[in-house]
Amino acid sequence: MNFPLILHIETSTQVCSVALSNGTECIFSKFTNEEGMNHAKLLNGFIAEAMNVLNNDFHSLNAVAVSSGPGSYTGLRIGVSTAKGLCYGLNIPLISVGTLDIMAVAALNSINEKDALLCPMLDARRMEVYAAIYNTDLEVVRPVAADIVDNSTYKEILDQNSVYFFGNGMNKCKPLLQQHAHAYFIDDVFPLAENMVPLALKAYQQKQFVDTAYFEPFYLKEFQTTTTRKKMF
């Protein structure tokens, strides 16, 4: 096989997915989209299936790529810890790929306008989303941020461009955004491991690796726990 052989892990949302690539070709891909975030139970099985393609020769891998966020705190921790463990054990580099970058790759085939902009959205809470804006060359026009969506949030950019919105944060924003003539919507776009392939390959070729020992997911916000207060009578 040609090099590099890269294992891709994506666990940032309710979708759990694994892919294996040989250069530019995706030679294995599997995902599940289930409620309940069963990533801890599913991930190792998916990886085992991927490695069957290589006759379980883990040492043939040249790198592991992992979705770095933003996204689910629990999902990201599972994916990153698994990827780091593999890289440690195999002494191979770790590649970090942004979740919204992955979604932009996934949506690109649905867009025919060269001058359009892409806006992947991940649900945060209430009327808040994690979002970024890209052009059709996948260059970042506006980096990832936590946006509180109202009628004016994307008005300036929508006044000048066609913008395609997608991701699991899109639906709650759609009633506000669809009032604008330049707003378009793409359904069923998820961050999948197979869409990491071109991004991870580019990073590998440019030797853009992260420090396996110190790498942490990009949560964008600190993890928040909920405590239940006892009622006072």
JSON list of C-alpha atoms in Angstrom, two decimals:
[
{"chain": "A", "resi": 1, "resn": "MET", "atom": "CA", "xyz": [0.00, 0.00, 0.00]},
{"chain": "A", "resi": 2, "resn": "ASN", "atom": "CA", "xyz": [1.04, 3.60, -0.52]},
{"chain": "A", "resi": 3, "resn": "PHE", "atom": "CA", "xyz": [1.69, 5.88, 2.40]},
{"chain": "A", "resi": 4, "resn": "PRO", "atom": "CA", "xyz": [0.51, 7.37, 4.58]},
{"chain": "A", "resi": 5, "resn": "LEU", "atom": "CA", "xyz": [-1.90, 5.02, 6.27]},
{"chain": "A", "resi": 6, "resn": "ILE", "atom": "CA", "xyz": [-3.94, 7.10, 8.73]},
{"chain": "A", "resi": 7, "resn": "LEU", "atom": "CA", "xyz": [-6.59, 5.99, 11.21]},
{"chain": "A", "resi": 8, "resn": "HIS", "atom": "CA", "xyz": [-9.29, 8.64, 11.74]},
{"chain": "A", "resi": 9, "resn": "ILE", "atom": "CA", "xyz": [-11.45, 8.94, 14.88]},
{"chain": "A", "resi": 10, "resn": "GLU", "atom": "CA", "xyz": [-14.48, 11.25, 15.19]},
{"chain": "A", "resi": 11, "resn": "THR", "atom": "CA", "xyz": [-16.53, 11.32, 18.42]},
{"chain": "A", "resi": 12, "resn": "SER", "atom": "CA", "xyz": [-17.37, 15.00, 18.93]},
{"chain": "A", "resi": 13, "resn": "THR", "atom": "CA", "xyz": [-21.17, 14.66, 18.55]},
{"chain": "A", "resi": 14, "resn": "GLN", "atom": "CA", "xyz": [-23.80, 11.92, 18.87]},
{"chain": "A", "resi": 15, "resn": "VAL", "atom": "CA", "xyz": [-22.23, 10.34, 15.79]},
{"chain": "A", "resi": 16, "resn": "CYS", "atom": "CA", "xyz": [-19.37, 7.92, 16.46]},
{"chain": "A", "resi": 17, "resn": "SER", "atom": "CA", "xyz": [-17.22, 7.17, 13.42]},
{"chain": "A", "resi": 18, "resn": "VAL", "atom": "CA", "xyz": [-13.91, 5.64, 12.37]},
{"chain": "A", "resi": 19, "resn": "ALA", "atom": "CA", "xyz": [-12.17, 5.64, 9.00]},
{"chain": "A", "resi": 20, "resn": "LEU", "atom": "CA", "xyz": [-8.93, 4.36, 7.53]},
{"chain": "A", "resi": 21, "resn": "SER", "atom": "CA", "xyz": [-7.19, 6.07, 4.63]},
{"chain": "A", "resi": 22, "resn": "ASN", "atom": "CA", "xyz": [-4.41, 5.10, 2.26]},
{"chain": "A", "resi": 23, "resn": "GLY", "atom": "CA", "xyz": [-3.12, 8.37, 0.86]},
{"chain": "A", "resi": 24, "resn": "THR", "atom": "CA", "xyz": [-6.13, 10.18, -0.60]},
{"chain": "A", "resi": 25, "resn": "GLU", "atom": "CA", "xyz": [-8.31, 7.05, -0.63]},
{"chain": "A", "resi": 26, "resn": "CYS", "atom": "CA", "xyz": [-10.67, 6.15, 2.20]},
{"chain": "A", "resi": 27, "resn": "ILE", "atom": "CA", "xyz": [-10.42, 2.34, 2.44]},
{"chain": "A", "resi": 28, "resn": "PHE", "atom": "CA", "xyz": [-12.71, 1.84, 5.45]},
{"chain": "A", "resi": 29, "resn": "SER", "atom": "CA", "xyz": [-15.49, 3.89, 6.99]},
{"chain": "A", "resi": 30, "resn": "LYS", "atom": "CA", "xyz": [-18.07, 3.11, 9.63]},
{"chain": "A", "resi": 31, "resn": "PHE", "atom": "CA", "xyz": [-20.35, 5.27, 11.72]},
{"chain": "A", "resi": 32, "resn": "THR", "atom": "CA", "xyz": [-23.41, 5.13, 13.89]},
{"chain": "A", "resi": 33, "resn": "ASN", "atom": "CA", "xyz": [-25.78, 7.93, 14.78]},
{"chain": "A", "resi": 34, "resn": "GLU", "atom": "CA", "xyz": [-27.49, 6.93, 18.00]},
{"chain": "A", "resi": 35, "resn": "GLU", "atom": "CA", "xyz": [-28.95, 8.72, 20.95]},
{"chain": "A", "resi": 36, "resn": "GLY", "atom": "CA", "xyz": [-27.21, 8.03, 24.22]},
{"chain": "A", "resi": 37, "resn": "MET", "atom": "CA", "xyz": [-23.57, 8.64, 23.26]},
{"chain": "A", "resi": 38, "resn": "ASN", "atom": "CA", "xyz": [-22.40, 5.02, 23.43]},
{"chain": "A", "resi": 39, "resn": "HIS", "atom": "CA", "xyz": [-19.01, 5.95, 22.03]},
{"chain": "A", "resi": 40, "resn": "ALA", "atom": "CA", "xyz": [-17.07, 4.22, 24.80]},
{"chain": "A", "resi": 41, "resn": "LYS", "atom": "CA", "xyz": [-18.73, 0.91, 23.88]},
{"chain": "A", "resi": 42, "resn": "LEU", "atom": "CA", "xyz": [-18.55, 1.33, 20.11]},
{"chain": "A", "resi": 43, "resn": "LEU", "atom": "CA", "xyz": [-15.21, 2.95, 19.36]},
{"chain": "A", "resi": 44, "resn": "ASN", "atom": "CA", "xyz": [-12.84, 0.05, 20.00]},
{"chain": "A", "resi": 45, "resn": "GLY", "atom": "CA", "xyz": [-15.03, -2.27, 17.93]},
{"chain": "A", "resi": 46, "resn": "PHE", "atom": "CA", "xyz": [-15.01, 0.16, 15.01]},
{"chain": "A", "resi": 47, "resn": "ILE", "atom": "CA", "xyz": [-11.22, 0.45, 15.23]},
{"chain": "A", "resi": 48, "resn": "ALA", "atom": "CA", "xyz": [-10.88, -3.34, 15.27]},
{"chain": "A", "resi": 49, "resn": "GLU", "atom": "CA", "xyz": [-12.99, -3.56, 12.10]},
{"chain": "A", "resi": 50, "resn": "ALA", "atom": "CA", "xyz": [-10.86, -0.91, 10.43]},
{"chain": "A", "resi": 51, "resn": "MET", "atom": "CA", "xyz": [-7.65, -2.70, 11.31]},
{"chain": "A", "resi": 52, "resn": "ASN", "atom": "CA", "xyz": [-8.99, -5.95, 9.83]},
{"chain": "A", "resi": 53, "resn": "VAL", "atom": "CA", "xyz": [-8.39, -4.25, 6.48]},
{"chain": "A", "resi": 54, "resn": "LEU", "atom": "CA", "xyz": [-4.69, -4.19, 7.40]},
{"chain": "A", "resi": 55, "resn": "ASN", "atom": "CA", "xyz": [-4.73, -7.74, 8.80]},
{"chain": "A", "resi": 56, "resn": "ASN", "atom": "CA", "xyz": [-4.60, -6.23, 12.29]},
{"chain": "A", "resi": 57, "resn": "ASP", "atom": "CA", "xyz": [-1.12, -4.83, 11.63]},
{"chain": "A", "resi": 58, "resn": "PHE", "atom": "CA", "xyz": [-1.30, -1.72, 13.81]},
{"chain": "A", "resi": 59, "resn": "HIS", "atom": "CA", "xyz": [2.39, -1.05, 13.17]},
{"chain": "A", "resi": 60, "resn": "SER", "atom": "CA", "xyz": [1.60, -0.32, 9.51]},
{"chain": "A", "resi": 61, "resn": "LEU", "atom": "CA", "xyz": [-0.18, 2.88, 10.59]},
{"chain": "A", "resi": 62, "resn": "ASN", "atom": "CA", "xyz": [1.70, 6.11, 9.98]},
{"chain": "A", "resi": 63, "resn": "ALA", "atom": "CA", "xyz": [-0.49, 8.40, 12.09]},
{"chain": "A", "resi": 64, "resn": "VAL", "atom": "CA", "xyz": [-3.77, 8.73, 13.97]},
{"chain": "A", "resi": 65, "resn": "ALA", "atom": "CA", "xyz": [-6.07, 11.69, 13.33]},
{"chain": "A", "resi": 66, "resn": "VAL", "atom": "CA", "xyz": [-8.70, 12.72, 15.86]},
{"chain": "A", "resi": 67, "resn": "SER", "atom": "CA", "xyz": [-11.47, 15.29, 15.90]},
{"chain": "A", "resi": 68, "resn": "SER", "atom": "CA", "xyz": [-10.39, 17.97, 18.36]},
{"chain": "A", "resi": 69, "resn": "GLY", "atom": "CA", "xyz": [-13.65, 19.84, 18.91]},
{"chain": "A", "resi": 70, "resn": "PRO", "atom": "CA", "xyz": [-15.60, 21.80, 19.75]},
{"chain": "A", "resi": 71, "resn": "GLY", "atom": "CA", "xyz": [-18.29, 19.34, 20.67]},
{"chain": "A", "resi": 72, "resn": "SER", "atom": "CA", "xyz": [-19.46, 17.00, 23.39]},
{"chain": "A", "resi": 73, "resn": "TYR", "atom": "CA", "xyz": [-17.13, 17.01, 26.39]},
{"chain": "A", "resi": 74, "resn": "THR", "atom": "CA", "xyz": [-17.57, 13.28, 26.99]},
{"chain": "A", "resi": 75, "resn": "GLY", "atom": "CA", "xyz": [-17.33, 12.34, 23.32]},
{"chain": "A", "resi": 76, "resn": "LEU", "atom": "CA", "xyz": [-14.19, 14.36, 22.76]},
{"chain": "A", "resi": 77, "resn": "ARG", "atom": "CA", "xyz": [-12.50, 12.88, 25.83]},
{"chain": "A", "resi": 78, "resn": "ILE", "atom": "CA", "xyz": [-13.21, 9.35, 24.63]},
{"chain": "A", "resi": 79, "resn": "GLY", "atom": "CA", "xyz": [-11.90, 9.96, 21.12]},
{"chain": "A", "resi": 80, "resn": "VAL", "atom": "CA", "xyz": [-8.81, 11.89, 22.16]},
{"chain": "A", "resi": 81, "resn": "SER", "atom": "CA", "xyz": [-7.80, 9.49, 24.92]},
{"chain": "A", "resi": 82, "resn": "THR", "atom": "CA", "xyz": [-8.13, 6.54, 22.52]},
{"chain": "A", "resi": 83, "resn": "ALA", "atom": "CA", "xyz": [-6.10, 8.30, 19.82]},
{"chain": "A", "resi": 84, "resn": "LYS", "atom": "CA", "xyz": [-3.39, 9.31, 22.29]},
{"chain": "A", "resi": 85, "resn": "GLY", "atom": "CA", "xyz": [-3.15, 5.76, 23.60]},
{"chain": "A", "resi": 86, "resn": "LEU", "atom": "CA", "xyz": [-2.64, 4.40, 20.10]},
{"chain": "A", "resi": 87, "resn": "CYS", "atom": "CA", "xyz": [-0.01, 7.00, 19.26]},
{"chain": "A", "resi": 88, "resn": "TYR", "atom": "CA", "xyz": [1.87, 6.32, 22.49]},
{"chain": "A", "resi": 89, "resn": "GLY", "atom": "CA", "xyz": [1.83, 2.58, 21.98]},
{"chain": "A", "resi": 90, "resn": "LEU", "atom": "CA", "xyz": [2.79, 2.69, 18.31]},
{"chain": "A", "resi": 91, "resn": "ASN", "atom": "CA", "xyz": [5.15, 5.68, 18.55]},
{"chain": "A", "resi": 92, "resn": "ILE", "atom": "CA", "xyz": [3.42, 7.47, 15.67]},
{"chain": "A", "resi": 93, "resn": "PRO", "atom": "CA", "xyz": [2.30, 11.10, 15.34]},
{"chain": "A", "resi": 94, "resn": "LEU", "atom": "CA", "xyz": [-1.08, 12.49, 16.37]},
{"chain": "A", "resi": 95, "resn": "ILE", "atom": "CA", "xyz": [-3.01, 14.80, 14.05]},
{"chain": "A", "resi": 96, "resn": "SER", "atom": "CA", "xyz": [-5.68, 17.18, 15.34]},
{"chain": "A", "resi": 97, "resn": "VAL", "atom": "CA", "xyz": [-8.60, 18.07, 13.04]},
{"chain": "A", "resi": 98, "resn": "GLY", "atom": "CA", "xyz": [-11.24, 20.65, 13.98]},
{"chain": "A", "resi": 99, "resn": "THR", "atom": "CA", "xyz": [-14.83, 19.40, 14.13]},
{"chain": "A", "resi": 100, "resn": "LEU", "atom": "CA", "xyz": [-16.20, 22.33, 12.14]},
{"chain": "A", "resi": 101, "resn": "ASP", "atom": "CA", "xyz": [-13.50, 21.85, 9.49]},
{"chain": "A", "resi": 102, "resn": "ILE", "atom": "CA", "xyz": [-14.69, 18.25, 9.09]},
{"chain": "A", "resi": 103, "resn": "MET", "atom": "CA", "xyz": [-18.29, 19.40, 8.69]},
{"chain": "A", "resi": 104, "resn": "ALA", "atom": "CA", "xyz": [-17.26, 21.94, 6.04]},
{"chain": "A", "resi": 105, "resn": "VAL", "atom": "CA", "xyz": [-15.66, 19.14, 3.99]},
{"chain": "A", "resi": 106, "resn": "ALA", "atom": "CA", "xyz": [-18.84, 17.08, 4.36]},
{"chain": "A", "resi": 107, "resn": "ALA", "atom": "CA", "xyz": [-21.07, 19.90, 3.09]},
{"chain": "A", "resi": 108, "resn": "LEU", "atom": "CA", "xyz": [-18.90, 21.02, 0.20]},
{"chain": "A", "resi": 109, "resn": "ASN", "atom": "CA", "xyz": [-20.35, 18.56, -2.34]},
{"chain": "A", "resi": 110, "resn": "SER", "atom": "CA", "xyz": [-23.81, 20.08, -1.79]},
{"chain": "A", "resi": 111, "resn": "ILE", "atom": "CA", "xyz": [-22.72, 23.59, -2.78]},
{"chain": "A", "resi": 112, "resn": "ASN", "atom": "CA", "xyz": [-22.41, 24.71, -6.40]},
{"chain": "A", "resi": 113, "resn": "GLU", "atom": "CA", "xyz": [-21.77, 28.42, -5.85]},
{"chain": "A", "resi": 114, "resn": "LYS", "atom": "CA", "xyz": [-18.07, 29.25, -6.02]},
{"chain": "A", "resi": 115, "resn": "ASP", "atom": "CA", "xyz": [-18.48, 32.48, -4.04]},
{"chain": "A", "resi": 116, "resn": "ALA", "atom": "CA", "xyz": [-20.75, 31.06, -1.36]},
{"chain": "A", "resi": 117, "resn": "LEU", "atom": "CA", "xyz": [-19.77, 30.75, 2.28]},
{"chain": "A", "resi": 118, "resn": "LEU", "atom": "CA", "xyz": [-20.19, 27.73, 4.56]},
{"chain": "A", "resi": 119, "resn": "CYS", "atom": "CA", "xyz": [-21.31, 27.95, 8.18]},
{"chain": "A", "resi": 120, "resn": "PRO", "atom": "CA", "xyz": [-21.22, 24.68, 10.16]},
{"chain": "A", "resi": 121, "resn": "MET", "atom": "CA", "xyz": [-23.11, 24.87, 13.45]},
{"chain": "A", "resi": 122, "resn": "LEU", "atom": "CA", "xyz": [-22.93, 22.67, 16.52]},
{"chain": "A", "resi": 123, "resn": "ASP", "atom": "CA", "xyz": [-25.66, 22.93, 19.14]},
{"chain": "A", "resi": 124, "resn": "ALA", "atom": "CA", "xyz": [-24.44, 24.46, 22.41]},
{"chain": "A", "resi": 125, "resn": "ARG", "atom": "CA", "xyz": [-27.34, 25.45, 24.63]},
{"chain": "A", "resi": 126, "resn": "ARG", "atom": "CA", "xyz": [-30.42, 27.65, 24.41]},
{"chain": "A", "resi": 127, "resn": "MET", "atom": "CA", "xyz": [-29.94, 29.85, 21.31]},
{"chain": "A", "resi": 128, "resn": "GLU", "atom": "CA", "xyz": [-26.18, 29.38, 21.29]},
{"chain": "A", "resi": 129, "resn": "VAL", "atom": "CA", "xyz": [-24.14, 27.50, 18.69]},
{"chain": "A", "resi": 130, "resn": "TYR", "atom": "CA", "xyz": [-20.49, 26.81, 18.00]},
{"chain": "A", "resi": 131, "resn": "ALA", "atom": "CA", "xyz": [-19.94, 28.11, 14.49]},
{"chain": "A", "resi": 132, "resn": "ALA", "atom": "CA", "xyz": [-17.28, 29.16, 12.00]},
{"chain": "A", "resi": 133, "resn": "ILE", "atom": "CA", "xyz": [-17.40, 30.49, 8.45]},
{"chain": "A", "resi": 134, "resn": "TYR", "atom": "CA", "xyz": [-15.42, 29.15, 5.47]},
{"chain": "A", "resi": 135, "resn": "ASN", "atom": "CA", "xyz": [-15.20, 29.87, 1.76]},
{"chain": "A", "resi": 136, "resn": "THR", "atom": "CA", "xyz": [-15.51, 27.07, -0.80]},
{"chain": "A", "resi": 137, "resn": "ASP", "atom": "CA", "xyz": [-11.73, 26.60, -0.77]},
{"chain": "A", "resi": 138, "resn": "LEU", "atom": "CA", "xyz": [-12.18, 25.68, 2.92]},
{"chain": "A", "resi": 139, "resn": "GLU", "atom": "CA", "xyz": [-10.25, 28.75, 4.00]},
{"chain": "A", "resi": 140, "resn": "VAL", "atom": "CA", "xyz": [-11.39, 30.21, 7.32]},
{"chain": "A", "resi": 141, "resn": "VAL", "atom": "CA", "xyz": [-13.27, 33.48, 6.86]},
{"chain": "A", "resi": 142, "resn": "ARG", "atom": "CA", "xyz": [-14.21, 33.70, 10.53]},
{"chain": "A", "resi": 143, "resn": "PRO", "atom": "CA", "xyz": [-12.78, 31.34, 13.15]},
{"chain": "A", "resi": 144, "resn": "VAL", "atom": "CA", "xyz": [-14.87, 29.21, 15.50]},
{"chain": "A", "resi": 145, "resn": "ALA", "atom": "CA", "xyz": [-16.79, 31.06, 18.18]},
{"chain": "A", "resi": 146, "resn": "ALA", "atom": "CA", "xyz": [-19.77, 30.56, 20.47]},
{"chain": "A", "resi": 147, "resn": "ASP", "atom": "CA", "xyz": [-22.54, 32.58, 18.80]},
{"chain": "A", "resi": 148, "resn": "ILE", "atom": "CA", "xyz": [-25.79, 33.64, 20.42]},
{"chain": "A", "resi": 149, "resn": "VAL", "atom": "CA", "xyz": [-28.11, 33.61, 17.42]},
{"chain": "A", "resi": 150, "resn": "ASP", "atom": "CA", "xyz": [-30.69, 36.32, 16.85]},
{"chain": "A", "resi": 151, "resn": "ASN", "atom": "CA", "xyz": [-31.95, 38.24, 13.81]},
{"chain": "A", "resi": 152, "resn": "SER", "atom": "CA", "xyz": [-28.76, 40.25, 13.48]},
{"chain": "A", "resi": 153, "resn": "THR", "atom": "CA", "xyz": [-26.05, 37.67, 14.25]},
{"chain": "A", "resi": 154, "resn": "TYR", "atom": "CA", "xyz": [-25.02, 36.98, 10.64]},
{"chain": "A", "resi": 155, "resn": "LYS", "atom": "CA", "xyz": [-26.76, 39.94, 8.99]},
{"chain": "A", "resi": 156, "resn": "GLU", "atom": "CA", "xyz": [-23.62, 41.70, 7.79]},
{"chain": "A", "resi": 157, "resn": "ILE", "atom": "CA", "xyz": [-22.18, 38.66, 6.06]},
{"chain": "A", "resi": 158, "resn": "LEU", "atom": "CA", "xyz": [-25.59, 37.57, 4.69]},
{"chain": "A", "resi": 159, "resn": "ASP", "atom": "CA", "xyz": [-26.07, 41.00, 3.12]},
{"chain": "A", "resi": 160, "resn": "GLN", "atom": "CA", "xyz": [-23.01, 40.36, 0.96]},
{"chain": "A", "resi": 161, "resn": "ASN", "atom": "CA", "xyz": [-22.89, 36.60, 0.42]},
{"chain": "A", "resi": 162, "resn": "SER", "atom": "CA", "xyz": [-24.88, 33.43, 0.02]},
{"chain": "A", "resi": 163, "resn": "VAL", "atom": "CA", "xyz": [-24.32, 31.47, 3.22]},
{"chain": "A", "resi": 164, "resn": "TYR", "atom": "CA", "xyz": [-25.05, 27.76, 3.63]},
{"chain": "A", "resi": 165, "resn": "PHE", "atom": "CA", "xyz": [-25.86, 26.71, 7.19]},
{"chain": "A", "resi": 166, "resn": "PHE", "atom": "CA", "xyz": [-25.69, 23.09, 8.37]},
{"chain": "A", "resi": 167, "resn": "GLY", "atom": "CA", "xyz": [-25.05, 20.88, 11.38]},
{"chain": "A", "resi": 168, "resn": "ASN", "atom": "CA", "xyz": [-27.04, 19.95, 14.47]},
{"chain": "A", "resi": 169, "resn": "GLY", "atom": "CA", "xyz": [-27.17, 23.57, 15.59]},
{"chain": "A", "resi": 170, "resn": "MET", "atom": "CA", "xyz": [-28.88, 24.71, 12.41]},
{"chain": "A", "resi": 171, "resn": "ASN", "atom": "CA", "xyz": [-32.47, 23.71, 13.14]},
{"chain": "A", "resi": 172, "resn": "LYS", "atom": "CA", "xyz": [-32.99, 25.90, 16.17]},
{"chain": "A", "resi": 173, "resn": "CYS", "atom": "CA", "xyz": [-31.54, 28.87, 14.26]},
{"chain": "A", "resi": 174, "resn": "LYS", "atom": "CA", "xyz": [-33.40, 28.27, 11.01]},
{"chain": "A", "resi": 175, "resn": "PRO", "atom": "CA", "xyz": [-36.60, 30.21, 11.89]},
{"chain": "A", "resi": 176, "resn": "LEU", "atom": "CA", "xyz": [-34.49, 33.33, 12.42]},
{"chain": "A", "resi": 177, "resn": "LEU", "atom": "CA", "xyz": [-32.03, 32.86, 9.57]},
{"chain": "A", "resi": 178, "resn": "GLN", "atom": "CA", "xyz": [-34.46, 31.79, 6.83]},
{"chain": "A", "resi": 179, "resn": "GLN", "atom": "CA", "xyz": [-35.94, 35.28, 6.81]},
{"chain": "A", "resi": 180, "resn": "HIS", "atom": "CA", "xyz": [-32.84, 36.37, 4.90]},
{"chain": "A", "resi": 181, "resn": "ALA", "atom": "CA", "xyz": [-32.82, 35.83, 1.11]},
{"chain": "A", "resi": 182, "resn": "HIS", "atom": "CA", "xyz": [-29.17, 34.74, 1.05]},
{"chain": "A", "resi": 183, "resn": "ALA", "atom": "CA", "xyz": [-29.51, 32.07, 3.73]},
{"chain": "A", "resi": 184, "resn": "TYR", "atom": "CA", "xyz": [-29.56, 28.42, 2.60]},
{"chain": "A", "resi": 185, "resn": "PHE", "atom": "CA", "xyz": [-29.73, 25.23, 4.62]},
{"chain": "A", "resi": 186, "resn": "ILE", "atom": "CA", "xyz": [-28.29, 21.74, 4.14]},
{"chain": "A", "resi": 187, "resn": "ASP", "atom": "CA", "xyz": [-29.84, 18.88, 6.11]},
{"chain": "A", "resi": 188, "resn": "ASP", "atom": "CA", "xyz": [-28.12, 15.84, 7.59]},
{"chain": "A", "resi": 189, "resn": "VAL", "atom": "CA", "xyz": [-24.53, 17.06, 7.69]},
{"chain": "A", "resi": 190, "resn": "PHE", "atom": "CA", "xyz": [-22.53, 15.40, 10.46]},
{"chain": "A", "resi": 191, "resn": "PRO", "atom": "CA", "xyz": [-18.83, 15.34, 11.27]},
{"chain": "A", "resi": 192, "resn": "LEU", "atom": "CA", "xyz": [-17.71, 11.93, 9.98]},
{"chain": "A", "resi": 193, "resn": "ALA", "atom": "CA", "xyz": [-14.27, 10.34, 10.14]},
{"chain": "A", "resi": 194, "resn": "GLU", "atom": "CA", "xyz": [-14.23, 9.78, 6.36]},
{"chain": "A", "resi": 195, "resn": "ASN", "atom": "CA", "xyz": [-14.38, 13.55, 5.85]},
{"chain": "A", "resi": 196, "resn": "MET", "atom": "CA", "xyz": [-11.20, 13.95, 7.89]},
{"chain": "A", "resi": 197, "resn": "VAL", "atom": "CA", "xyz": [-9.12, 12.28, 5.17]},
{"chain": "A", "resi": 198, "resn": "PRO", "atom": "CA", "xyz": [-8.10, 15.33, 3.05]},
{"chain": "A", "resi": 199, "resn": "LEU", "atom": "CA", "xyz": [-7.52, 17.47, 6.14]},
{"chain": "A", "resi": 200, "resn": "ALA", "atom": "CA", "xyz": [-5.43, 14.87, 7.95]},
{"chain": "A", "resi": 201, "resn": "LEU", "atom": "CA", "xyz": [-3.43, 14.04, 4.81]},
{"chain": "A", "resi": 202, "resn": "LYS", "atom": "CA", "xyz": [-2.54, 17.71, 4.33]},
{"chain": "A", "resi": 203, "resn": "ALA", "atom": "CA", "xyz": [-1.48, 17.98, 7.97]},
{"chain": "A", "resi": 204, "resn": "TYR", "atom": "CA", "xyz": [0.62, 14.82, 7.64]},
{"chain": "A", "resi": 205, "resn": "GLN", "atom": "CA", "xyz": [2.36, 16.06, 4.51]},
{"chain": "A", "resi": 206, "resn": "GLN", "atom": "CA", "xyz": [3.13, 19.38, 6.22]},
{"chain": "A", "resi": 207, "resn": "LYS", "atom": "CA", "xyz": [4.20, 17.59, 9.43]},
{"chain": "A", "resi": 208, "resn": "GLN", "atom": "CA", "xyz": [1.58, 19.48, 11.43]},
{"chain": "A", "resi": 209, "resn": "PHE", "atom": "CA", "xyz": [1.45, 17.15, 14.41]},
{"chain": "A", "resi": 210, "resn": "VAL", "atom": "CA", "xyz": [0.39, 17.86, 17.98]},
{"chain": "A", "resi": 211, "resn": "ASP", "atom": "CA", "xyz": [2.23, 16.90, 21.15]},
{"chain": "A", "resi": 212, "resn": "THR", "atom": "CA", "xyz": [0.70, 13.59, 22.15]},
{"chain": "A", "resi": 213, "resn": "ALA", "atom": "CA", "xyz": [1.56, 14.05, 25.81]},
{"chain": "A", "resi": 214, "resn": "TYR", "atom": "CA", "xyz": [-0.02, 17.48, 26.25]},
{"chain": "A", "resi": 215, "resn": "PHE", "atom": "CA", "xyz": [-2.75, 17.62, 23.63]},
{"chain": "A", "resi": 216, "resn": "GLU", "atom": "CA", "xyz": [-6.25, 18.35, 24.93]},
{"chain": "A", "resi": 217, "resn": "PRO", "atom": "CA", "xyz": [-9.55, 18.73, 23.05]},
{"chain": "A", "resi": 218, "resn": "PHE", "atom": "CA", "xyz": [-10.77, 22.19, 22.09]},
{"chain": "A", "resi": 219, "resn": "TYR", "atom": "CA", "xyz": [-13.88, 22.51, 24.23]},
{"chain": "A", "resi": 220, "resn": "LEU", "atom": "CA", "xyz": [-14.31, 26.25, 23.56]},
{"chain": "A", "resi": 221, "resn": "LYS", "atom": "CA", "xyz": [-16.07, 26.44, 26.92]},
{"chain": "A", "resi": 222, "resn": "GLU", "atom": "CA", "xyz": [-15.21, 24.94, 30.26]},
{"chain": "A", "resi": 223, "resn": "PHE", "atom": "CA", "xyz": [-17.12, 21.77, 31.13]},
{"chain": "A", "resi": 224, "resn": "GLN", "atom": "CA", "xyz": [-20.10, 22.57, 33.33]},
{"chain": "A", "resi": 225, "resn": "THR", "atom": "CA", "xyz": [-21.72, 20.17, 35.75]},
{"chain": "A", "resi": 226, "resn": "THR", "atom": "CA", "xyz": [-25.23, 20.40, 37.06]},
{"chain": "A", "resi": 227, "resn": "THR", "atom": "CA", "xyz": [-25.88, 20.05, 40.75]},
{"chain": "A", "resi": 228, "resn": "THR", "atom": "CA", "xyz": [-29.25, 19.40, 42.28]},
{"chain": "A", "resi": 229, "resn": "ARG", "atom": "CA", "xyz": [-30.15, 21.56, 45.23]},
{"chain": "A", "resi": 230, "resn": "LYS", "atom": "CA", "xyz": [-32.06, 20.07, 48.08]},
{"chain": "A", "resi": 231, "resn": "LYS", "atom": "CA", "xyz": [-35.40, 21.70, 48.72]},
{"chain": "A", "resi": 232, "resn": "MET", "atom": "CA", "xyz": [-35.62, 23.72, 51.86]},
{"chain": "A", "resi": 233, "resn": "PHE", "atom": "CA", "xyz": [-38.86, 23.31, 53.83]}
]
